[in-house]
């Protein structure tokens, strides 16, 4: 899923002669391959035709986001208009799932905005606005699931003399080194991803993502912005970068010809520092975030199998889906960046509020809307005890 409107600022700079000979920096090449007239994200099959996100893995993900929106609503004092923004909405799956999971009273006040460059899909709920960019003056929750990893960035590689240089690429995927990285990009590398002088080491220069994230969060007047993505922080930067491609459900070599997705993991700590009140931002794993929202993968009690077999089977299926969403080494390792906006949200994300003890939720939630947020917890996320996954 992707949206290119936040990756503004014109063509990539410093491409050693521009497009002469077909050589471009990775940022310009990926932008055209993903979002150009024949770009990957304009293909009719949509992202779900090539890769599976948490949204596609289980409707429990949309249920969890709806619960988070309810908690934001409560923290904001239940405003007359509650905004939910689905950044890089794909075909609107998350927006529709969240709207369908909200309690009736909340849904009546909700204004759902799906932000995507592709055309509006047929059959989408008419209550969902389809936009090329988020509106201003939002009050509520801005949610960006696997958006930032598709904001194109430059790639740097250390040359034999120990100098980081921009990597240039042709449409067929062939690469060569361009000029040394300089200016704001060099400053970003020095602060967020320092490259030792060992030849061949690589980094993705996340400056456009920081700018994109800050721009999205600036649309919020009050509320919470959340970015969910493949991520790393300063403590665990990958030595050779993470740029890769996906085609037809399989990982493949990154080739900027429009035939595959192009993605790279996100330096979420750098993004957090670019937003408002960065000291209030928090980065946690999807496993921890979903546990805090009641998605734990705990199996239903075996006694239910004899008293209500059909309910047991449904609960067991949900437990399997929850286990996939929270699995270590898989979707559970995704990073969640939570960034508050507005003075009313200043204290919602204190560390002590994220993980107090809380009772386990029922193995099978009651039919219909997500439960109302607990009035005992001032924080948006309240963790539940960790359990062995099945």
GROMACS .gro file of C-alpha atoms in nm:
model
  390
    1UNK     CA    1   0.000   0.000   0.000
    2UNK     CA    2   0.135   0.340  -0.081
    3UNK     CA    3   0.070   0.702  -0.146
    4UNK     CA    4   0.325   0.930  -0.308
    5UNK     CA    5   0.177   1.271  -0.228
    6UNK     CA    6   0.385   1.312   0.087
    7UNK     CA    7   0.707   1.240  -0.101
    8UNK     CA    8   0.721   1.582  -0.255
    9UNK     CA    9   1.014   1.804  -0.335
   10UNK     CA   10   1.078   1.738  -0.703
   11UNK     CA   11   1.322   1.499  -0.865
   12UNK     CA   12   1.595   1.334  -0.668
   13UNK     CA   13   1.908   1.542  -0.661
   14UNK     CA   14   2.266   1.452  -0.737
   15UNK     CA   15   2.219   1.173  -0.991
   16UNK     CA   16   2.560   1.222  -1.156
   17UNK     CA   17   2.431   1.351  -1.484
   18UNK     CA   18   2.063   1.295  -1.409
   19UNK     CA   19   1.902   1.032  -1.627
   20UNK     CA   20   2.189   1.024  -1.879
   21UNK     CA   21   2.237   0.667  -1.990
   22UNK     CA   22   1.928   0.570  -1.790
   23UNK     CA   23   2.105   0.602  -1.453
   24UNK     CA   24   1.901   0.751  -1.168
   25UNK     CA   25   1.924   0.765  -0.792
   26UNK     CA   26   1.706   0.503  -0.626
   27UNK     CA   27   1.461   0.765  -0.500
   28UNK     CA   28   1.373   0.893  -0.850
   29UNK     CA   29   1.379   0.545  -1.004
   30UNK     CA   30   1.153   0.396  -0.737
   31UNK     CA   31   0.912   0.689  -0.747
   32UNK     CA   32   0.852   0.638  -1.118
   33UNK     CA   33   0.836   0.259  -1.087
   34UNK     CA   34   0.583   0.269  -0.804
   35UNK     CA   35   0.374   0.579  -0.875
   36UNK     CA   36   0.432   0.676  -1.239
   37UNK     CA   37   0.162   0.637  -1.507
   38UNK     CA   38   0.242   0.266  -1.540
   39UNK     CA   39   0.359   0.227  -1.181
   40UNK     CA   40   0.317  -0.077  -0.962
   41UNK     CA   41   0.061   0.086  -0.734
   42UNK     CA   42  -0.164   0.175  -1.027
   43UNK     CA   43  -0.202  -0.189  -1.135
   44UNK     CA   44  -0.562  -0.317  -1.123
   45UNK     CA   45  -0.494  -0.613  -0.890
   46UNK     CA   46  -0.383  -0.382  -0.608
   47UNK     CA   47  -0.123  -0.456  -0.340
   48UNK     CA   48  -0.307  -0.767  -0.217
   49UNK     CA   49  -0.224  -0.932  -0.548
   50UNK     CA   50   0.145  -0.933  -0.458
   51UNK     CA   51   0.190  -0.934  -0.081
   52UNK     CA   52  -0.005  -0.988   0.240
   53UNK     CA   53  -0.016  -0.726   0.513
   54UNK     CA   54  -0.166  -0.747   0.861
   55UNK     CA   55  -0.486  -0.600   0.716
   56UNK     CA   56  -0.518  -0.894   0.477
   57UNK     CA   57  -0.408  -1.153   0.735
   58UNK     CA   58  -0.709  -1.112   0.962
   59UNK     CA   59  -1.005  -0.880   1.032
   60UNK     CA   60  -0.877  -0.879   1.391
   61UNK     CA   61  -0.627  -0.615   1.283
   62UNK     CA   62  -0.905  -0.373   1.184
   63UNK     CA   63  -1.083  -0.459   1.510
   64UNK     CA   64  -0.770  -0.363   1.706
   65UNK     CA   65  -0.739  -0.032   1.517
   66UNK     CA   66  -1.108   0.037   1.586
   67UNK     CA   67  -1.042  -0.021   1.957
   68UNK     CA   68  -0.752   0.222   1.942
   69UNK     CA   69  -0.974   0.479   1.771
   70UNK     CA   70  -1.230   0.435   2.051
   71UNK     CA   71  -0.960   0.502   2.308
   72UNK     CA   72  -0.846   0.812   2.122
   73UNK     CA   73  -1.212   0.921   2.110
   74UNK     CA   74  -1.243   0.881   2.486
   75UNK     CA   75  -0.916   1.065   2.549
   76UNK     CA   76  -1.037   1.354   2.332
   77UNK     CA   77  -1.362   1.382   2.525
   78UNK     CA   78  -1.580   1.226   2.252
   79UNK     CA   79  -1.573   1.514   2.001
   80UNK     CA   80  -1.868   1.582   1.771
   81UNK     CA   81  -1.649   1.483   1.475
   82UNK     CA   82  -1.397   1.204   1.509
   83UNK     CA   83  -1.157   1.160   1.216
   84UNK     CA   84  -0.994   0.837   1.109
   85UNK     CA   85  -0.733   0.856   0.832
   86UNK     CA   86  -0.609   0.543   0.658
   87UNK     CA   87  -0.283   0.642   0.490
   88UNK     CA   88  -0.188   0.438   0.182
   89UNK     CA   89  -0.527   0.274   0.187
   90UNK     CA   90  -0.472   0.021  -0.090
   91UNK     CA   91  -0.824  -0.078  -0.186
   92UNK     CA   92  -0.980   0.054   0.135
   93UNK     CA   93  -0.973  -0.273   0.328
   94UNK     CA   94  -0.861  -0.123   0.660
   95UNK     CA   95  -1.086   0.183   0.636
   96UNK     CA   96  -1.390  -0.036   0.571
   97UNK     CA   97  -1.294  -0.281   0.845
   98UNK     CA   98  -1.249  -0.010   1.107
   99UNK     CA   99  -1.575   0.159   1.016
  100UNK     CA  100  -1.760  -0.172   1.036
  101UNK     CA  101  -1.611  -0.256   1.378
  102UNK     CA  102  -1.694   0.073   1.551
  103UNK     CA  103  -1.979   0.096   1.802
  104UNK     CA  104  -2.283   0.264   1.646
  105UNK     CA  105  -2.246   0.578   1.857
  106UNK     CA  106  -1.883   0.623   1.756
  107UNK     CA  107  -1.948   0.537   1.391
  108UNK     CA  108  -2.215   0.806   1.377
  109UNK     CA  109  -1.954   1.070   1.463
  110UNK     CA  110  -1.669   0.918   1.264
  111UNK     CA  111  -1.538   1.068   0.942
  112UNK     CA  112  -1.327   0.810   0.759
  113UNK     CA  113  -1.069   0.926   0.503
  114UNK     CA  114  -0.885   0.676   0.279
  115UNK     CA  115  -0.570   0.831   0.128
  116UNK     CA  116  -0.442   0.663  -0.188
  117UNK     CA  117  -0.320   0.751  -0.538
  118UNK     CA  118  -0.511   0.471  -0.711
  119UNK     CA  119  -0.874   0.523  -0.811
  120UNK     CA  120  -1.160   0.457  -0.573
  121UNK     CA  121  -1.250   0.087  -0.575
  122UNK     CA  122  -1.598  -0.023  -0.672
  123UNK     CA  123  -1.835  -0.108  -0.390
  124UNK     CA  124  -1.650   0.084  -0.117
  125UNK     CA  125  -1.875   0.213   0.162
  126UNK     CA  126  -2.000   0.556   0.056
  127UNK     CA  127  -1.924   0.691   0.404
  128UNK     CA  128  -1.550   0.658   0.328
  129UNK     CA  129  -1.398   0.963   0.158
  130UNK     CA  130  -1.134   0.874  -0.105
  131UNK     CA  131  -0.859   1.135  -0.118
  132UNK     CA  132  -0.512   1.186  -0.270
  133UNK     CA  133  -0.384   1.339   0.056
  134UNK     CA  134  -0.513   1.378   0.412
  135UNK     CA  135  -0.721   1.685   0.497
  136UNK     CA  136  -0.608   1.950   0.743
  137UNK     CA  137  -0.743   2.015   1.092
  138UNK     CA  138  -0.802   1.652   1.187
  139UNK     CA  139  -0.920   1.541   1.530
  140UNK     CA  140  -0.875   1.172   1.591
  141UNK     CA  141  -0.645   0.896   1.464
  142UNK     CA  142  -0.416   0.897   1.161
  143UNK     CA  143  -0.303   0.542   1.087
  144UNK     CA  144  -0.030   0.457   0.835
  145UNK     CA  145   0.004   0.083   0.788
  146UNK     CA  146   0.302  -0.006   0.566
  147UNK     CA  147   0.314   0.338   0.408
  148UNK     CA  148   0.657   0.474   0.498
  149UNK     CA  149   0.845   0.172   0.364
  150UNK     CA  150   0.717   0.270   0.018
  151UNK     CA  151   0.821   0.634   0.039
  152UNK     CA  152   1.122   0.623  -0.197
  153UNK     CA  153   1.465   0.702  -0.057
  154UNK     CA  154   1.821   0.726  -0.182
  155UNK     CA  155   2.061   0.439  -0.119
  156UNK     CA  156   2.422   0.504  -0.014
  157UNK     CA  157   2.716   0.264  -0.037
  158UNK     CA  158   3.072   0.297   0.092
  159UNK     CA  159   3.326   0.297  -0.192
  160UNK     CA  160   3.678   0.141  -0.179
  161UNK     CA  161   3.817   0.467  -0.036
  162UNK     CA  162   3.566   0.459   0.251
  163UNK     CA  163   3.344   0.737   0.110
  164UNK     CA  164   2.962   0.696   0.114
  165UNK     CA  165   2.831   0.748  -0.239
  166UNK     CA  166   2.483   0.754  -0.384
  167UNK     CA  167   2.384   0.431  -0.559
  168UNK     CA  168   2.253   0.481  -0.914
  169UNK     CA  169   2.029   0.228  -1.085
  170UNK     CA  170   1.896   0.153  -1.432
  171UNK     CA  171   1.547   0.033  -1.516
  172UNK     CA  172   1.677  -0.325  -1.545
  173UNK     CA  173   1.815  -0.316  -1.190
  174UNK     CA  174   2.184  -0.273  -1.275
  175UNK     CA  175   2.365  -0.046  -1.028
  176UNK     CA  176   2.677   0.170  -1.008
  177UNK     CA  177   2.808   0.430  -0.765
  178UNK     CA  178   2.750   0.799  -0.821
  179UNK     CA  179   2.886   1.106  -0.646
  180UNK     CA  180   2.955   1.130  -0.271
  181UNK     CA  181   2.657   1.189  -0.045
  182UNK     CA  182   2.647   1.551   0.069
  183UNK     CA  183   2.435   1.823   0.225
  184UNK     CA  184   2.127   1.731   0.429
  185UNK     CA  185   2.154   1.367   0.325
  186UNK     CA  186   2.507   1.343   0.464
  187UNK     CA  187   2.389   1.508   0.785
  188UNK     CA  188   2.105   1.256   0.812
  189UNK     CA  189   2.348   0.968   0.768
  190UNK     CA  190   2.585   1.107   1.028
  191UNK     CA  191   2.305   1.139   1.283
  192UNK     CA  192   2.088   0.835   1.214
  193UNK     CA  193   2.287   0.577   1.018
  194UNK     CA  194   2.663   0.638   1.038
  195UNK     CA  195   2.851   0.423   0.788
  196UNK     CA  196   3.196   0.296   0.889
  197UNK     CA  197   3.460   0.314   0.618
  198UNK     CA  198   3.424  -0.050   0.516
  199UNK     CA  199   3.360  -0.085   0.141
  200UNK     CA  200   3.024  -0.229   0.046
  201UNK     CA  201   2.832  -0.121   0.355
  202UNK     CA  202   2.496   0.034   0.267
  203UNK     CA  203   2.228   0.256   0.414
  204UNK     CA  204   1.891   0.388   0.302
  205UNK     CA  205   1.876   0.766   0.357
  206UNK     CA  206   1.543   0.811   0.535
  207UNK     CA  207   1.518   1.190   0.508
  208UNK     CA  208   1.216   1.182   0.268
  209UNK     CA  209   1.033   0.955   0.511
  210UNK     CA  210   1.096   1.190   0.801
  211UNK     CA  211   0.956   1.473   0.591
  212UNK     CA  212   0.658   1.265   0.481
  213UNK     CA  213   0.577   1.161   0.837
  214UNK     CA  214   0.610   1.515   0.975
  215UNK     CA  215   0.380   1.638   0.699
  216UNK     CA  216   0.117   1.375   0.774
  217UNK     CA  217   0.124   1.437   1.149
  218UNK     CA  218   0.094   1.813   1.088
  219UNK     CA  219  -0.258   1.749   0.954
  220UNK     CA  220  -0.365   1.648   1.305
  221UNK     CA  221  -0.495   1.926   1.526
  222UNK     CA  222  -0.554   1.688   1.817
  223UNK     CA  223  -0.517   1.315   1.837
  224UNK     CA  224  -0.271   1.038   1.765
  225UNK     CA  225  -0.067   0.939   1.460
  226UNK     CA  226   0.051   0.579   1.425
  227UNK     CA  227   0.297   0.438   1.171
  228UNK     CA  228   0.322   0.059   1.142
  229UNK     CA  229   0.606  -0.078   0.934
  230UNK     CA  230   0.910  -0.295   0.891
  231UNK     CA  231   1.148  -0.101   1.110
  232UNK     CA  232   1.486  -0.066   1.273
  233UNK     CA  233   1.641   0.177   1.518
  234UNK     CA  234   1.991   0.307   1.579
  235UNK     CA  235   2.074   0.002   1.789
  236UNK     CA  236   2.012  -0.246   1.506
  237UNK     CA  237   2.069  -0.085   1.167
  238UNK     CA  238   2.127  -0.356   0.903
  239UNK     CA  239   2.483  -0.330   0.764
  240UNK     CA  240   2.385  -0.377   0.400
  241UNK     CA  241   2.046  -0.205   0.394
  242UNK     CA  242   1.707  -0.366   0.337
  243UNK     CA  243   1.595  -0.261  -0.012
  244UNK     CA  244   1.403  -0.547  -0.177
  245UNK     CA  245   1.117  -0.625  -0.412
  246UNK     CA  246   0.795  -0.828  -0.395
  247UNK     CA  247   0.614  -0.981  -0.689
  248UNK     CA  248   0.328  -1.234  -0.691
  249UNK     CA  249   0.367  -1.306  -0.322
  250UNK     CA  250   0.741  -1.371  -0.335
  251UNK     CA  251   1.044  -1.165  -0.243
  252UNK     CA  252   1.248  -1.076  -0.547
  253UNK     CA  253   1.538  -0.857  -0.655
  254UNK     CA  254   1.448  -0.486  -0.652
  255UNK     CA  255   1.406  -0.384  -1.014
  256UNK     CA  256   1.257  -0.036  -1.082
  257UNK     CA  257   1.058  -0.129  -1.393
  258UNK     CA  258   0.707  -0.119  -1.242
  259UNK     CA  259   0.673  -0.497  -1.225
  260UNK     CA  260   0.727  -0.534  -0.849
  261UNK     CA  261   0.688  -0.357  -0.519
  262UNK     CA  262   0.999  -0.175  -0.395
  263UNK     CA  263   1.034  -0.150  -0.020
  264UNK     CA  264   1.293  -0.081   0.248
  265UNK     CA  265   1.264  -0.094   0.625
  266UNK     CA  266   1.201   0.232   0.809
  267UNK     CA  267   1.418   0.415   1.063
  268UNK     CA  268   1.122   0.484   1.289
  269UNK     CA  269   1.337   0.657   1.552
  270UNK     CA  270   1.434   0.920   1.293
  271UNK     CA  271   1.070   0.962   1.190
  272UNK     CA  272   0.969   1.010   1.552
  273UNK     CA  273   1.225   1.287   1.595
  274UNK     CA  274   1.080   1.471   1.295
  275UNK     CA  275   0.728   1.494   1.437
  276UNK     CA  276   0.577   1.721   1.702
  277UNK     CA  277   0.673   1.658   2.065
  278UNK     CA  278   0.924   1.383   1.975
  279UNK     CA  279   0.998   1.311   2.342
  280UNK     CA  280   0.636   1.194   2.375
  281UNK     CA  281   0.661   0.952   2.082
  282UNK     CA  282   0.699   0.581   2.148
  283UNK     CA  283   0.814   0.290   1.933
  284UNK     CA  284   0.700  -0.060   2.028
  285UNK     CA  285   0.647  -0.390   1.851
  286UNK     CA  286   0.321  -0.492   1.690
  287UNK     CA  287   0.313  -0.785   1.931
  288UNK     CA  288   0.312  -0.549   2.229
  289UNK     CA  289   0.067  -0.306   2.067
  290UNK     CA  290  -0.186  -0.572   1.971
  291UNK     CA  291  -0.158  -0.741   2.310
  292UNK     CA  292  -0.241  -0.404   2.461
  293UNK     CA  293  -0.548  -0.390   2.239
  294UNK     CA  294  -0.668  -0.737   2.336
  295UNK     CA  295  -0.531  -0.940   2.043
  296UNK     CA  296  -0.324  -1.213   2.211
  297UNK     CA  297  -0.366  -1.548   2.033
  298UNK     CA  298  -0.472  -1.723   2.354
  299UNK     CA  299  -0.658  -2.047   2.282
  300UNK     CA  300  -1.015  -2.082   2.410
  301UNK     CA  301  -1.070  -2.320   2.703
  302UNK     CA  302  -1.119  -2.685   2.603
  303UNK     CA  303  -1.438  -2.699   2.807
  304UNK     CA  304  -1.596  -2.478   2.542
  305UNK     CA  305  -1.544  -2.754   2.284
  306UNK     CA  306  -1.799  -2.974   2.461
  307UNK     CA  307  -2.043  -2.703   2.572
  308UNK     CA  308  -2.050  -2.503   2.247
  309UNK     CA  309  -1.845  -2.669   1.968
  310UNK     CA  310  -1.927  -2.411   1.700
  311UNK     CA  311  -1.822  -2.124   1.924
  312UNK     CA  312  -1.504  -2.312   2.015
  313UNK     CA  313  -1.409  -2.357   1.649
  314UNK     CA  314  -1.467  -1.987   1.578
  315UNK     CA  315  -1.263  -1.883   1.882
  316UNK     CA  316  -0.984  -2.124   1.785
  317UNK     CA  317  -0.971  -1.974   1.436
  318UNK     CA  318  -0.949  -1.624   1.583
  319UNK     CA  319  -0.670  -1.737   1.815
  320UNK     CA  320  -0.475  -1.866   1.514
  321UNK     CA  321  -0.520  -1.537   1.331
  322UNK     CA  322  -0.415  -1.340   1.639
  323UNK     CA  323  -0.108  -1.561   1.677
  324UNK     CA  324  -0.005  -1.480   1.319
  325UNK     CA  325  -0.050  -1.107   1.376
  326UNK     CA  326   0.165  -1.116   1.691
  327UNK     CA  327   0.419  -1.387   1.605
  328UNK     CA  328   0.785  -1.314   1.690
  329UNK     CA  329   0.993  -1.332   1.376
  330UNK     CA  330   0.690  -1.239   1.168
  331UNK     CA  331   0.419  -0.974   1.177
  332UNK     CA  332   0.461  -0.936   1.553
  333UNK     CA  333   0.802  -0.777   1.496
  334UNK     CA  334   0.665  -0.483   1.299
  335UNK     CA  335   0.734  -0.146   1.461
  336UNK     CA  336   0.452   0.080   1.581
  337UNK     CA  337   0.542   0.448   1.612
  338UNK     CA  338   0.284   0.631   1.823
  339UNK     CA  339   0.306   1.009   1.806
  340UNK     CA  340   0.057   1.238   1.983
  341UNK     CA  341  -0.049   1.572   1.839
  342UNK     CA  342  -0.195   1.862   2.032
  343UNK     CA  343  -0.171   1.965   2.396
  344UNK     CA  344  -0.458   1.743   2.505
  345UNK     CA  345  -0.254   1.438   2.407
  346UNK     CA  346   0.071   1.539   2.575
  347UNK     CA  347   0.062   1.282   2.857
  348UNK     CA  348  -0.117   0.991   2.696
  349UNK     CA  349   0.194   0.796   2.607
  350UNK     CA  350   0.395   0.796   2.926
  351UNK     CA  351   0.588   0.467   2.956
  352UNK     CA  352   0.418   0.379   3.286
  353UNK     CA  353   0.081   0.400   3.111
  354UNK     CA  354   0.172   0.155   2.837
  355UNK     CA  355   0.223  -0.160   3.039
  356UNK     CA  356   0.035  -0.170   3.372
  357UNK     CA  357  -0.123  -0.502   3.472
  358UNK     CA  358  -0.465  -0.556   3.321
  359UNK     CA  359  -0.708  -0.849   3.313
  360UNK     CA  360  -0.709  -1.085   3.016
  361UNK     CA  361  -0.987  -1.027   2.767
  362UNK     CA  362  -1.236  -1.298   2.683
  363UNK     CA  363  -1.120  -1.558   2.431
  364UNK     CA  364  -1.420  -1.468   2.218
  365UNK     CA  365  -1.539  -1.105   2.222
  366UNK     CA  366  -1.908  -1.041   2.220
  367UNK     CA  367  -2.067  -1.002   1.879
  368UNK     CA  368  -2.068  -0.662   1.718
  369UNK     CA  369  -1.855  -0.365   1.813
  370UNK     CA  370  -1.529  -0.366   2.008
  371UNK     CA  371  -1.568  -0.322   2.384
  372UNK     CA  372  -1.560   0.029   2.522
  373UNK     CA  373  -1.218   0.137   2.652
  374UNK     CA  374  -1.161   0.076   3.020
  375UNK     CA  375  -1.217   0.396   3.225
  376UNK     CA  376  -0.946   0.285   3.469
  377UNK     CA  377  -0.665   0.341   3.219
  378UNK     CA  378  -0.565   0.694   3.113
  379UNK     CA  379  -0.326   0.561   2.851
  380UNK     CA  380  -0.418   0.459   2.499
  381UNK     CA  381  -0.252   0.119   2.526
  382UNK     CA  382  -0.275  -0.102   2.832
  383UNK     CA  383  -0.085  -0.427   2.798
  384UNK     CA  384  -0.220  -0.763   2.902
  385UNK     CA  385  -0.006  -1.044   3.045
  386UNK     CA  386   0.205  -1.224   2.787
  387UNK     CA  387   0.103  -1.582   2.710
  388UNK     CA  388   0.250  -1.875   2.528
  389UNK     CA  389   0.128  -1.853   2.168
  390UNK     CA  390  -0.028  -2.154   1.995
   0.00000   0.00000   0.00000
